[in-house]
Tab-separated table of C-alpha atoms in Angstrom:
chain	number	residue	atom	x	y	z
A	1171	UNK	CA	122.316	99.728	106.002
A	1172	UNK	CA	124.526	100.312	108.995
A	1173	UNK	CA	121.854	102.279	110.834
A	1174	UNK	CA	118.152	101.597	110.309
A	1175	UNK	CA	116.230	104.887	110.262
A	1176	UNK	CA	112.496	104.254	110.573
A	1177	UNK	CA	109.934	106.945	109.812
A	1178	UNK	CA	106.177	107.025	109.361
A	1179	UNK	CA	105.139	108.634	106.057
A	1180	UNK	CA	102.923	108.235	103.022
A	1181	UNK	CA	103.921	107.165	99.531
A	1182	UNK	CA	104.079	110.668	98.111
A	1183	UNK	CA	106.543	111.770	100.789
A	1184	UNK	CA	108.687	108.684	100.192
A	1185	UNK	CA	108.886	109.422	96.450
A	1186	UNK	CA	109.600	113.106	97.070
A	1187	UNK	CA	112.299	112.304	99.639
A	1188	UNK	CA	114.276	110.050	97.289
A	1189	UNK	CA	113.713	112.123	94.153
A	1190	UNK	CA	114.969	115.274	95.907
A	1191	UNK	CA	118.381	113.652	96.323
A	1192	UNK	CA	118.866	113.200	92.565
A	1193	UNK	CA	117.082	116.312	91.270
A	1194	UNK	CA	118.633	119.585	90.170
A	1195	UNK	CA	115.503	121.023	88.517
A	1196	UNK	CA	111.916	120.028	89.362
A	1197	UNK	CA	109.194	121.259	87.016
A	1198	UNK	CA	105.726	120.978	88.494
A	1199	UNK	CA	102.020	121.553	88.064
A	1200	UNK	CA	99.643	120.240	90.760
A	1201	UNK	CA	97.110	117.494	90.106
A	1202	UNK	CA	95.404	115.062	92.504
A	1203	UNK	CA	96.740	112.733	93.901
A	1204	UNK	CA	100.360	113.607	92.989
A	1205	UNK	CA	100.421	117.193	94.289
A	1206	UNK	CA	101.955	116.406	97.724
A	1207	UNK	CA	105.170	115.178	96.034
A	1208	UNK	CA	105.777	118.579	94.466
A	1209	UNK	CA	104.651	120.332	97.665
A	1210	UNK	CA	107.266	118.475	99.714
A	1211	UNK	CA	109.989	119.345	97.199
A	1212	UNK	CA	108.856	122.985	97.207
A	1213	UNK	CA	109.039	123.222	101.005
A	1214	UNK	CA	112.423	121.496	101.252
A	1215	UNK	CA	113.872	123.700	98.500
A	1216	UNK	CA	112.609	126.846	100.252
A	1217	UNK	CA	114.216	125.616	103.474
A	1218	UNK	CA	117.547	125.201	101.674
A	1219	UNK	CA	117.697	121.418	101.905
A	1220	UNK	CA	120.638	120.095	99.855
A	1221	UNK	CA	120.454	117.407	97.185
A	1222	UNK	CA	123.290	114.940	96.518
A	1223	UNK	CA	125.166	117.658	94.628
A	1224	UNK	CA	125.196	120.078	97.550
A	1225	UNK	CA	122.510	122.411	96.223
A	1226	UNK	CA	118.812	123.070	96.882
A	1227	UNK	CA	116.538	121.865	94.096
A	1228	UNK	CA	115.485	124.599	91.666
A	1229	UNK	CA	111.699	124.421	91.426
A	1230	UNK	CA	109.673	125.746	88.492
A	1231	UNK	CA	105.867	125.793	88.725
A	1232	UNK	CA	104.311	126.053	85.280
A	1233	UNK	CA	100.780	126.873	84.079
A	1234	UNK	CA	99.882	123.383	82.865
A	1235	UNK	CA	101.302	119.868	82.781
A	1236	UNK	CA	102.258	120.392	79.138
A	1237	UNK	CA	104.369	123.309	80.331
A	1238	UNK	CA	105.899	121.231	83.115
A	1239	UNK	CA	107.114	118.520	80.722
A	1240	UNK	CA	108.308	121.169	78.238
A	1241	UNK	CA	110.315	122.893	80.968
A	1242	UNK	CA	111.684	119.501	82.024
A	1243	UNK	CA	112.834	118.883	78.443
A	1244	UNK	CA	114.545	122.271	78.436
A	1245	UNK	CA	116.295	121.589	81.738
A	1246	UNK	CA	117.554	118.253	80.418
A	1247	UNK	CA	118.935	119.964	77.301
A	1248	UNK	CA	121.054	122.172	79.583
A	1249	UNK	CA	122.538	119.121	81.326
A	1250	UNK	CA	120.442	119.369	84.515
A	1251	UNK	CA	118.980	116.259	86.125
A	1252	UNK	CA	115.236	116.856	86.041
A	1253	UNK	CA	112.162	115.382	87.706
A	1254	UNK	CA	108.424	115.976	87.606
A	1255	UNK	CA	105.358	114.613	89.400
A	1256	UNK	CA	101.937	114.055	87.862
A	1257	UNK	CA	98.909	111.814	87.257
A	1258	UNK	CA	95.895	111.157	85.045
A	1259	UNK	CA	94.934	113.919	82.588
A	1260	UNK	CA	98.150	115.729	83.503
A	1261	UNK	CA	100.234	112.779	82.365
A	1262	UNK	CA	98.221	112.596	79.141
A	1263	UNK	CA	99.206	116.202	78.355
A	1264	UNK	CA	102.869	115.235	78.695
A	1265	UNK	CA	102.894	112.400	76.144
A	1266	UNK	CA	104.104	114.310	73.030
A	1267	UNK	CA	107.186	115.644	74.807
A	1268	UNK	CA	107.774	112.295	76.536
A	1269	UNK	CA	108.367	110.801	73.081
A	1270	UNK	CA	110.978	113.509	72.429
A	1271	UNK	CA	112.789	113.073	75.752
A	1272	UNK	CA	113.035	109.313	75.247
A	1273	UNK	CA	114.106	109.680	71.615
A	1274	UNK	CA	116.971	111.929	72.693
A	1275	UNK	CA	118.055	109.620	75.560
A	1276	UNK	CA	117.671	112.193	78.325
A	1277	UNK	CA	117.919	110.861	81.915
A	1278	UNK	CA	114.741	111.988	83.656
A	1279	UNK	CA	112.167	110.582	86.068
A	1280	UNK	CA	108.420	111.147	86.256
A	1281	UNK	CA	106.894	110.006	89.555
A	1282	UNK	CA	103.239	109.201	88.879
A	1283	UNK	CA	100.494	108.587	91.435
A	1284	UNK	CA	98.563	106.507	88.898
A	1285	UNK	CA	94.972	107.696	88.501
A	1286	UNK	CA	91.918	107.118	86.376
A	1287	UNK	CA	91.745	109.038	83.118
A	1288	UNK	CA	88.311	110.597	82.659
A	1289	UNK	CA	86.059	108.746	80.195
A	1290	UNK	CA	82.277	108.634	80.725
A	1291	UNK	CA	82.991	110.557	83.939
A	1292	UNK	CA	85.940	112.116	85.729
A	1293	UNK	CA	87.464	110.319	88.703
A	1294	UNK	CA	90.140	111.492	91.120
A	1295	UNK	CA	90.838	107.910	92.209
A	1296	UNK	CA	93.457	105.385	91.241
A	1297	UNK	CA	94.001	102.806	88.523
A	1298	UNK	CA	96.481	102.277	85.689
A	1299	UNK	CA	94.629	103.865	82.780
A	1300	UNK	CA	96.999	106.853	82.704
A	1301	UNK	CA	100.341	105.021	82.814
A	1302	UNK	CA	99.173	102.384	80.339
A	1303	UNK	CA	98.530	105.190	77.887
A	1304	UNK	CA	102.278	105.920	77.952
A	1305	UNK	CA	103.700	102.513	77.209
A	1306	UNK	CA	104.769	103.350	73.638
A	1307	UNK	CA	106.599	106.569	74.567
A	1308	UNK	CA	109.937	104.828	75.065
A	1309	UNK	CA	110.029	105.553	78.796
A	1310	UNK	CA	110.973	102.712	81.104
A	1311	UNK	CA	108.091	101.912	83.483
A	1312	UNK	CA	108.822	100.840	87.062
A	1313	UNK	CA	105.997	100.001	89.478
A	1314	UNK	CA	106.044	100.154	93.288
A	1315	UNK	CA	103.353	98.436	95.360
A	1316	UNK	CA	103.841	99.913	98.834
A	1317	UNK	CA	105.342	102.896	100.637
A	1318	UNK	CA	108.486	100.892	101.438
A	1319	UNK	CA	108.843	99.876	97.790
A	1320	UNK	CA	108.534	103.521	96.745
A	1321	UNK	CA	111.325	104.420	99.169
A	1322	UNK	CA	113.552	101.652	97.778
A	1323	UNK	CA	112.683	101.668	94.076
A	1324	UNK	CA	112.485	105.434	93.467
A	1325	UNK	CA	116.256	105.405	93.847
A	1326	UNK	CA	116.515	102.535	91.366
A	1327	UNK	CA	114.628	104.673	88.808
A	1328	UNK	CA	116.945	107.677	89.234
A	1329	UNK	CA	120.142	105.616	89.255
A	1330	UNK	CA	119.084	103.538	86.244
A	1331	UNK	CA	118.116	106.534	84.121
A	1332	UNK	CA	121.536	108.128	84.674
A	1333	UNK	CA	123.389	104.960	83.688
A	1334	UNK	CA	121.004	103.683	81.006
A	1335	UNK	CA	120.067	107.087	79.495
A	1336	UNK	CA	116.445	105.954	79.166
A	1337	UNK	CA	113.908	108.163	81.026
A	1338	UNK	CA	111.860	106.454	83.760
A	1339	UNK	CA	108.184	106.614	84.662
A	1340	UNK	CA	108.034	105.409	88.275
A	1341	UNK	CA	104.409	104.794	89.221
A	1342	UNK	CA	102.340	103.638	92.172
A	1343	UNK	CA	98.602	103.531	92.801
A	1344	UNK	CA	96.947	106.875	93.473
A	1345	UNK	CA	95.527	107.189	97.020
A	1346	UNK	CA	95.914	103.442	97.601
A	1347	UNK	CA	99.712	103.906	97.866
A	1348	UNK	CA	100.371	107.624	97.335
A	1349	UNK	CA	98.336	108.591	100.415
A	1350	UNK	CA	98.717	105.388	102.427
A	1351	UNK	CA	100.827	105.835	105.558
A	1352	UNK	CA	103.297	103.169	106.635
A	1353	UNK	CA	106.331	102.891	108.877
A	1354	UNK	CA	109.255	102.512	106.500
A	1355	UNK	CA	113.032	102.270	106.524
A	1356	UNK	CA	114.462	105.484	105.086
A	1357	UNK	CA	117.244	105.405	102.481
A	1358	UNK	CA	120.201	107.600	103.595
A	1359	UNK	CA	121.305	110.102	100.952
A	1360	UNK	CA	124.997	109.277	101.406
A	1361	UNK	CA	124.345	105.605	100.574
A	1362	UNK	CA	122.362	106.555	97.454
A	1363	UNK	CA	125.105	108.938	96.351
A	1364	UNK	CA	127.702	106.163	96.339
A	1365	UNK	CA	125.681	104.273	93.702
A	1366	UNK	CA	125.646	107.004	91.024
A	1367	UNK	CA	127.561	106.086	87.862
A	1368	UNK	CA	129.871	109.121	87.804
A	1369	UNK	CA	131.119	108.425	84.287
A	1370	UNK	CA	127.573	108.279	82.887
A	1371	UNK	CA	126.685	111.487	84.745
A	1372	UNK	CA	129.797	113.180	83.308
A	1373	UNK	CA	128.830	112.103	79.794
A	1374	UNK	CA	125.315	113.509	80.225
A	1375	UNK	CA	126.619	116.825	81.528
A	1376	UNK	CA	128.961	117.128	78.572
A	1377	UNK	CA	126.229	116.636	75.985
A	1378	UNK	CA	124.430	119.750	77.253
A	1379	UNK	CA	123.687	122.632	74.916
A	1380	UNK	CA	126.372	125.263	75.292
A	1381	UNK	CA	126.784	128.565	73.401
A	1382	UNK	CA	130.572	128.112	73.461
A	1383	UNK	CA	130.331	124.988	71.301
A	1384	UNK	CA	126.976	125.099	69.491
A	1385	UNK	CA	125.535	122.002	67.886
A	1386	UNK	CA	122.403	121.052	66.009
A	1387	UNK	CA	120.133	118.222	67.144
A	1388	UNK	CA	116.624	116.822	66.834
A	1389	UNK	CA	116.195	117.698	63.183
A	1390	UNK	CA	113.521	116.478	60.780
A	1391	UNK	CA	114.207	113.114	59.085
A	1392	UNK	CA	113.071	111.924	55.703
A	1393	UNK	CA	112.002	108.328	55.003
A	1394	UNK	CA	115.510	107.399	53.827
A	1395	UNK	CA	116.910	107.340	57.391
A	1396	UNK	CA	114.093	107.684	59.978
A	1397	UNK	CA	113.321	103.943	60.213
A	1398	UNK	CA	116.991	102.999	60.541
A	1399	UNK	CA	117.597	105.595	63.244
A	1400	UNK	CA	114.512	104.465	65.138
A	1401	UNK	CA	115.757	100.881	65.221
A	1402	UNK	CA	119.174	102.051	66.434
A	1403	UNK	CA	117.721	102.583	69.915
A	1404	UNK	CA	117.248	98.844	70.463
A	1405	UNK	CA	120.527	98.260	72.264
A	1406	UNK	CA	119.647	100.722	75.035
A	1407	UNK	CA	116.429	98.849	75.798
A	1408	UNK	CA	118.081	95.436	75.560
A	1409	UNK	CA	120.682	96.475	78.149
A	1410	UNK	CA	118.328	98.343	80.496
A	1411	UNK	CA	116.753	95.383	82.398
A	1412	UNK	CA	120.186	94.211	83.550
A	1413	UNK	CA	121.048	97.750	84.661
A	1414	UNK	CA	117.821	97.942	86.696
A	1415	UNK	CA	118.414	94.517	88.252
A	1416	UNK	CA	121.981	95.528	89.117
A	1417	UNK	CA	120.715	98.561	91.027
A	1418	UNK	CA	118.017	96.442	92.673
A	1419	UNK	CA	120.820	94.142	93.836
A	1420	UNK	CA	122.627	97.162	95.305
A	1421	UNK	CA	119.471	98.222	97.165
A	1422	UNK	CA	118.995	94.610	98.328
A	1423	UNK	CA	122.487	94.663	99.876
A	1424	UNK	CA	121.706	97.922	101.684
A	1425	UNK	CA	118.275	96.910	102.974
A	1426	UNK	CA	118.253	93.123	103.224
A	1427	UNK	CA	115.125	93.077	101.066
A	1428	UNK	CA	114.792	91.121	97.819
A	1429	UNK	CA	113.821	93.098	94.723
A	1430	UNK	CA	113.723	91.600	91.251
A	1431	UNK	CA	112.223	92.789	87.989
A	1432	UNK	CA	109.601	90.082	88.648
A	1433	UNK	CA	109.206	88.928	92.258
A	1434	UNK	CA	107.592	85.537	92.868
A	1435	UNK	CA	105.601	84.812	96.033
A	1436	UNK	CA	103.970	81.517	96.971
A	1437	UNK	CA	104.462	77.771	96.517
A	1438	UNK	CA	107.545	76.807	94.524
A	1439	UNK	CA	105.513	74.025	92.878
A	1440	UNK	CA	102.461	76.219	92.201
A	1441	UNK	CA	100.249	75.299	89.274
A	1442	UNK	CA	98.018	78.391	89.320
A	1443	UNK	CA	99.638	81.837	89.465
A	1444	UNK	CA	98.359	85.425	89.296
A	1445	UNK	CA	100.405	88.073	87.456
A	1446	UNK	CA	99.776	91.692	88.460
A	1447	UNK	CA	101.432	94.844	89.770
A	1448	UNK	CA	100.785	97.678	92.188
A	1449	UNK	CA	98.962	97.907	95.503
A	1450	UNK	CA	96.969	94.706	94.894
A	1451	UNK	CA	100.192	92.883	95.855
A	1452	UNK	CA	99.453	92.939	99.588
A	1453	UNK	CA	95.946	91.499	99.197
A	1454	UNK	CA	97.221	88.758	96.882
A	1455	UNK	CA	100.040	87.796	99.244
A	1456	UNK	CA	97.713	87.611	102.255
A	1457	UNK	CA	95.295	85.448	100.262
A	1458	UNK	CA	98.087	83.123	99.135
A	1459	UNK	CA	99.236	82.670	102.747
A	1460	UNK	CA	95.698	81.616	103.669
A	1461	UNK	CA	95.261	79.271	100.687
A	1462	UNK	CA	98.685	77.660	101.109
A	1463	UNK	CA	97.709	76.968	104.721
A	1464	UNK	CA	94.835	74.955	103.238
A	1465	UNK	CA	97.252	72.983	101.036
A	1466	UNK	CA	96.663	74.793	97.754
A	1467	UNK	CA	99.538	75.223	95.270
A	1468	UNK	CA	99.160	78.872	94.294
A	1469	UNK	CA	101.485	81.791	93.638
A	1470	UNK	CA	101.866	85.402	92.554
A	1471	UNK	CA	104.280	86.975	90.078
A	1472	UNK	CA	104.665	90.666	90.876
A	1473	UNK	CA	105.782	92.924	88.036
A	1474	UNK	CA	108.193	95.714	88.951
A	1475	UNK	CA	109.804	96.629	85.611
A	1476	UNK	CA	106.956	96.702	83.110
A	1477	UNK	CA	108.912	98.435	80.322
A	1478	UNK	CA	111.205	97.182	78.906
A	1479	UNK	CA	109.479	93.821	79.451
A	1480	UNK	CA	112.324	91.335	79.974
A	1481	UNK	CA	111.514	87.791	78.868
A	1482	UNK	CA	114.725	86.498	80.463
A	1483	UNK	CA	113.821	87.808	83.914
A	1484	UNK	CA	110.136	86.900	83.554
A	1485	UNK	CA	110.833	83.196	82.978
A	1486	UNK	CA	113.616	83.110	85.573
A	1487	UNK	CA	111.034	84.025	88.235
A	1488	UNK	CA	108.111	81.894	87.009
A	1489	UNK	CA	108.056	78.336	88.471
A	1490	UNK	CA	108.334	75.501	85.942
A	1491	UNK	CA	105.285	73.845	87.525
A	1492	UNK	CA	102.835	76.528	86.368
A	1493	UNK	CA	100.012	75.315	84.108
A	1494	UNK	CA	97.715	78.364	84.225
A	1495	UNK	CA	98.213	82.109	84.662
A	1496	UNK	CA	95.635	84.774	85.379
A	1497	UNK	CA	96.809	88.258	84.448
A	1498	UNK	CA	95.070	91.067	86.336
A	1499	UNK	CA	94.985	94.552	84.776
A	1500	UNK	CA	93.863	97.682	86.619
A	1501	UNK	CA	92.642	99.362	83.465
A	1502	UNK	CA	90.198	98.869	80.596
A	1503	UNK	CA	90.942	99.214	76.890
A	1504	UNK	CA	87.523	99.119	75.175
A	1505	UNK	CA	87.648	97.108	71.984
A	1506	UNK	CA	90.989	95.430	72.660
A	1507	UNK	CA	91.413	91.648	72.716
A	1508	UNK	CA	92.794	92.110	76.225
A	1509	UNK	CA	94.359	94.684	78.492
A	1510	UNK	CA	98.064	95.651	78.213
A	1511	UNK	CA	99.706	93.416	80.836
A	1512	UNK	CA	97.660	90.425	79.637
A	1513	UNK	CA	98.758	90.973	76.038
A	1514	UNK	CA	102.413	91.252	77.111
A	1515	UNK	CA	102.222	88.013	79.083
A	1516	UNK	CA	100.550	86.279	76.129
A	1517	UNK	CA	103.402	87.465	73.895
A	1518	UNK	CA	105.943	86.267	76.461
A	1519	UNK	CA	104.476	82.759	76.613
A	1520	UNK	CA	104.241	82.677	72.795
A	1521	UNK	CA	108.001	83.365	72.713
A	1522	UNK	CA	108.767	80.317	74.857
A	1523	UNK	CA	108.288	76.568	74.814
A	1524	UNK	CA	106.015	76.724	77.871
A	1525	UNK	CA	102.499	75.309	77.564
A	1526	UNK	CA	100.561	77.608	79.880
A	1527	UNK	CA	96.904	78.659	79.683
A	1528	UNK	CA	96.379	82.391	80.218
A	1529	UNK	CA	93.249	84.063	81.607
A	1530	UNK	CA	92.559	87.799	81.787
A	1531	UNK	CA	90.855	89.799	84.527
A	1532	UNK	CA	90.069	93.446	85.182
A	1533	UNK	CA	89.920	94.742	88.737
A	1534	UNK	CA	90.078	97.833	90.905
A	1535	UNK	CA	89.163	100.581	88.437
A	1536	UNK	CA	88.851	103.991	90.118
A	1537	UNK	CA	90.234	102.560	93.399
A	1538	UNK	CA	87.503	99.919	93.670
A	1539	UNK	CA	88.478	97.884	96.746
A	1540	UNK	CA	90.178	94.501	96.238
A	1541	UNK	CA	89.846	92.386	99.403
A	1542	UNK	CA	91.166	88.797	99.708
A	1543	UNK	CA	87.723	87.381	98.811
A	1544	UNK	CA	88.115	88.832	95.310
A	1545	UNK	CA	91.573	87.272	94.938
A	1546	UNK	CA	90.221	83.907	96.060
A	1547	UNK	CA	87.542	84.200	93.371
A	1548	UNK	CA	90.335	84.590	90.795
A	1549	UNK	CA	92.047	81.422	92.049
A	1550	UNK	CA	88.675	79.604	92.202
A	1551	UNK	CA	88.104	80.502	88.547
A	1552	UNK	CA	91.335	78.694	87.630
A	1553	UNK	CA	90.123	75.560	89.467
A	1554	UNK	CA	86.938	74.933	87.491
A	1555	UNK	CA	86.849	72.843	84.256
A	1556	UNK	CA	85.785	75.764	82.059
A	1557	UNK	CA	87.080	78.988	83.610
A	1558	UNK	CA	86.059	82.422	82.369
A	1559	UNK	CA	88.862	83.452	80.021
A	1560	UNK	CA	88.041	87.185	80.288
A	1561	UNK	CA	86.375	88.462	83.437
A	1562	UNK	CA	85.918	91.290	85.903
A	1563	UNK	CA	86.141	90.923	89.655
A	1564	UNK	CA	84.724	93.217	92.314
A	1565	UNK	CA	81.551	94.356	90.549
A	1566	UNK	CA	78.262	92.711	89.557
A	1567	UNK	CA	78.226	92.829	85.763
A	1568	UNK	CA	74.572	92.213	84.844
A	1569	UNK	CA	75.055	93.559	81.290
A	1570	UNK	CA	77.790	91.424	79.725
A	1571	UNK	CA	77.957	88.883	82.581
A	1572	UNK	CA	81.754	88.910	82.870
A	1573	UNK	CA	82.003	89.155	86.658
A	1574	UNK	CA	83.154	86.341	88.932
A	1575	UNK	CA	81.013	85.177	91.871
A	1576	UNK	CA	82.414	86.253	95.240
A	1577	UNK	CA	82.321	84.139	98.395
A	1578	UNK	CA	83.105	85.593	101.843
A	1579	UNK	CA	86.664	85.048	103.066
A	1580	UNK	CA	88.779	86.205	105.979
A	1581	UNK	CA	92.543	86.081	106.487
A	1582	UNK	CA	94.542	85.670	109.682
A	1583	UNK	CA	95.131	89.079	111.300
A	1584	UNK	CA	96.230	87.786	114.712
A	1585	UNK	CA	98.263	90.432	116.514
A	1586	UNK	CA	97.017	93.301	114.359
A	1587	UNK	CA	94.746	96.001	115.774
A	1588	UNK	CA	92.361	97.263	113.078
A	1589	UNK	CA	90.319	100.442	113.527
A	1590	UNK	CA	87.855	102.226	111.280
A	1591	UNK	CA	86.687	105.810	111.713
A	1592	UNK	CA	83.911	107.539	109.795
A	1593	UNK	CA	83.784	111.277	109.277
A	1594	UNK	CA	82.859	114.061	106.895
A	1595	UNK	CA	85.295	115.851	104.602
A	1596	UNK	CA	86.930	118.863	106.332
A	1597	UNK	CA	85.748	117.833	109.823
A	1598	UNK	CA	89.295	116.966	110.924
A	1599	UNK	CA	88.779	113.204	111.252
A	1600	UNK	CA	91.351	112.239	108.606
A	1601	UNK	CA	93.910	114.716	109.942
A	1602	UNK	CA	93.464	113.437	113.489
A	1603	UNK	CA	93.866	109.839	112.361
A	1604	UNK	CA	97.000	110.691	110.374
A	1605	UNK	CA	98.460	112.196	113.534
A	1606	UNK	CA	97.423	109.160	115.592
A	1607	UNK	CA	99.059	106.636	113.272
A	1608	UNK	CA	102.252	108.709	113.024
A	1609	UNK	CA	102.446	108.935	116.813
A	1610	UNK	CA	102.115	105.152	117.087
A	1611	UNK	CA	104.615	104.558	114.277
A	1612	UNK	CA	107.271	107.005	115.441
A	1613	UNK	CA	107.012	106.336	119.183
A	1614	UNK	CA	106.541	102.558	119.441
A	1615	UNK	CA	108.204	99.488	117.920
A	1616	UNK	CA	105.002	98.544	116.087
A	1617	UNK	CA	104.436	98.594	112.330
A	1618	UNK	CA	101.582	100.802	111.135
A	1619	UNK	CA	99.369	101.228	108.096
A	1620	UNK	CA	96.719	103.844	107.447
A	1621	UNK	CA	94.528	104.266	104.395
A	1622	UNK	CA	91.891	106.936	103.901
A	1623	UNK	CA	88.809	106.674	101.691
A	1624	UNK	CA	87.508	109.970	100.384
A	1625	UNK	CA	84.316	110.910	98.601
A	1626	UNK	CA	84.613	112.686	95.256
A	1627	UNK	CA	82.601	115.552	96.804
A	1628	UNK	CA	85.613	116.103	99.105
A	1629	UNK	CA	84.426	118.714	101.630
A	1630	UNK	CA	81.274	117.371	103.265
A	1631	UNK	CA	81.556	113.915	101.717
A	1632	UNK	CA	81.903	110.784	103.847
A	1633	UNK	CA	85.464	109.791	104.796
A	1634	UNK	CA	86.619	106.439	106.160
A	1635	UNK	CA	89.952	106.082	107.943
A	1636	UNK	CA	91.410	102.570	108.145
A	1637	UNK	CA	94.140	102.265	110.810
A	1638	UNK	CA	96.130	99.097	111.502
A	1639	UNK	CA	99.063	98.508	113.799
A	1640	UNK	CA	100.877	95.501	115.206
A	1641	UNK	CA	104.156	93.582	115.416
A	1642	UNK	CA	104.076	92.430	111.760
A	1643	UNK	CA	104.410	94.668	108.679
């Protein structure tokens, strides 16, 4: 970009900022931790802020998430570019209509602050159990791991859905990324506007329902044609990964960053590699830096585009030297042979001539912390003669004995100031620390990061504010 505009913000604001540019109608219903996205859009719309089409976003607040997705479907039928924001149980209520929107090839984006779906108990905190429940809806699934990635890849989701006509679920970890504050480079609206496929947008607008030329659509099919019609969608999903990579390349040119459908980090001759996605990326990368400094050949394959899962791009990013993969999932599917990402990677290796052992791990449910020591335990498990093939990391499993042993580990944080503040919910500690980190970020040349741990009791519960700042991101 010609001019680098730096601003300190959290992940929700980054997603809202980019989505506002592409949105004509936003249909919303608040749910933690996605509510701030809709709140930002609401405020900007009320202030008359213009989107890329020279108009304020029209905002519709419904009475439930099922209503929000229904209203989104209606807006798309009229030829309006629509967006919504949700998480957890709210996303679950949207699934029936998500199938319809995808089946009709409507360009839409759901920005999801991924959160635990209630099972034995409710949880307001983050993991991937909600988004993984949507993987058969036909929506493309794009994952961001940091506030800067949200800023860069939210645009990729909106641009790709217009050109590819497949709706996008753009997700990032609830609280761990949605509420984390970082100093990021802001995407200018005029640069994003230049990337829109005008012909694809024209085609979408001219398939809108119109009383002047009525048409019939979305009928009921009998067995004689339903199967054939369902298979006819294949070409859209075959073409979509290249469309997404093309837009990532455009963003790379603007920012100087390097986004791929699968980004590899670590030794080019690595033998042991972790595959994962989301906010765990930073902890894995820091651990790899430390282990490579000790001479270990390790690496990390970060998943950005989870659906459609592109075998071509997966193997293009995976080093030929790899002999063992550990796939980490931030969700649990009771009764399954393995969790979703693990099963996809197994299928990918089965569809190749690569001889690679694959291990499966669960981590970070309900925002359980994942420090470098846990990542080292995953790499240590790949080093032993008989590694655990299915394991958990970060808890002490004394029932089914699946957990890995954890050894203390530190990483090099030279040049970074790290602060930790304790408080009680509603005492102003978190608000004060948010102001402090934004002052440092917006008024110095230092990078900043702030993450806030809340108690489920909210008001009156213990809060912990983690503030970091220094010369390195």
